[in-house]
Coordinates of C-alpha atoms in Angstrom, one line a residue:
M1 CA 10.7 6.1 8.8
E2 CA 7.8 4.1 7.0
E3 CA 6.2 7.5 5.7
K4 CA 9.4 8.2 3.7
M5 CA 9.3 4.9 2.1
T6 CA 8.1 4.2 -1.7
F7 CA 5.3 2.1 -2.3
E8 CA 7.6 -0.1 -4.1
E9 CA 9.9 -0.5 -1.0
A10 CA 7.0 -1.3 1.2
M11 CA 6.0 -3.8 -0.9
K12 CA 9.4 -5.4 -1.4
N13 CA 9.7 -5.6 2.6
L14 CA 6.2 -7.1 3.1
E15 CA 7.0 -9.7 0.3
D16 CA 10.3 -10.5 2.4
I17 CA 8.2 -10.7 5.7
V18 CA 5.8 -13.1 3.9
E19 CA 8.4 -15.4 2.4
K20 CA 10.0 -15.5 6.0
L21 CA 6.6 -16.2 7.8
E22 CA 6.0 -18.8 5.0
E23 CA 9.4 -20.8 6.0
G24 CA 8.0 -21.3 9.2
D25 CA 11.4 -21.6 11.1
V26 CA 11.0 -18.4 13.0
P27 CA 10.9 -18.2 16.7
L28 CA 7.1 -17.4 18.3
E29 CA 8.2 -14.1 19.5
E30 CA 10.0 -12.9 16.2
A31 CA 7.1 -14.1 14.5
I32 CA 4.6 -12.1 16.0
S33 CA 6.9 -8.8 15.9
I34 CA 7.5 -9.6 11.8
Y35 CA 3.9 -10.0 11.8
R36 CA 2.9 -6.6 13.3
K37 CA 5.8 -4.9 10.9
G38 CA 3.8 -6.7 8.0
M39 CA 0.4 -5.2 9.1
E40 CA 2.0 -1.6 9.3
L41 CA 3.5 -2.1 5.8
S42 CA 0.4 -3.3 4.5
K43 CA -1.3 -0.5 5.9
L44 CA 1.1 1.9 4.4
C45 CA 1.0 0.5 1.0
H46 CA -3.1 0.8 1.1
D47 CA -2.9 4.3 2.2
K48 CA -0.7 5.0 -0.5
L49 CA -3.0 3.4 -2.9
K50 CA -6.0 5.3 -1.4
D51 CA -4.0 8.6 -2.1
V52 CA -3.5 8.0 -5.5
E53 CA -7.0 6.8 -6.2
E54 CA -8.1 10.2 -4.8
Q55 CA -5.9 11.8 -7.1
L56 CA -7.2 9.9 -10.2
T57 CA -10.8 10.8 -9.2
Q58 CA -10.3 14.3 -10.5
I59 CA -9.2 15.3 -13.8
I60 CA -8.5 18.9 -14.9
T61 CA -10.1 19.9 -17.9
E62 CA -8.3 22.1 -20.7
D63 CA -10.0 25.3 -18.8
G64 CA -8.5 24.5 -15.6
K65 CA -11.9 23.4 -14.3
K66 CA -11.9 19.9 -12.2
E67 CA -14.2 17.3 -13.1
E68 CA -15.0 14.2 -11.4
F69 CA -13.4 11.1 -12.9
S70 CA -14.6 7.4 -11.9
I71 CA -13.1 4.3 -13.5
Q72 CA -15.9 1.5 -14.3
E73 CA -14.9 -1.7 -12.2
E74 CA -15.3 -4.8 -14.4
E75 CA -17.4 -7.7 -12.7

């Protein structure tokens, strides 16, 4: 089910989980379950971002050739 979730949906669910855990009135067993779900959502978001990053590392030139493209990160 999570695989079909969009990045935005996963982030919204993750934000809801963080908010619920920050409230602090969740029973321990439920908190552990919610935390695990949050970790799965976090990994899903990370994987989706990594896929997009990999797609952006190559640009296609006008003649159809692929070239490596890198974004310089600011320090």
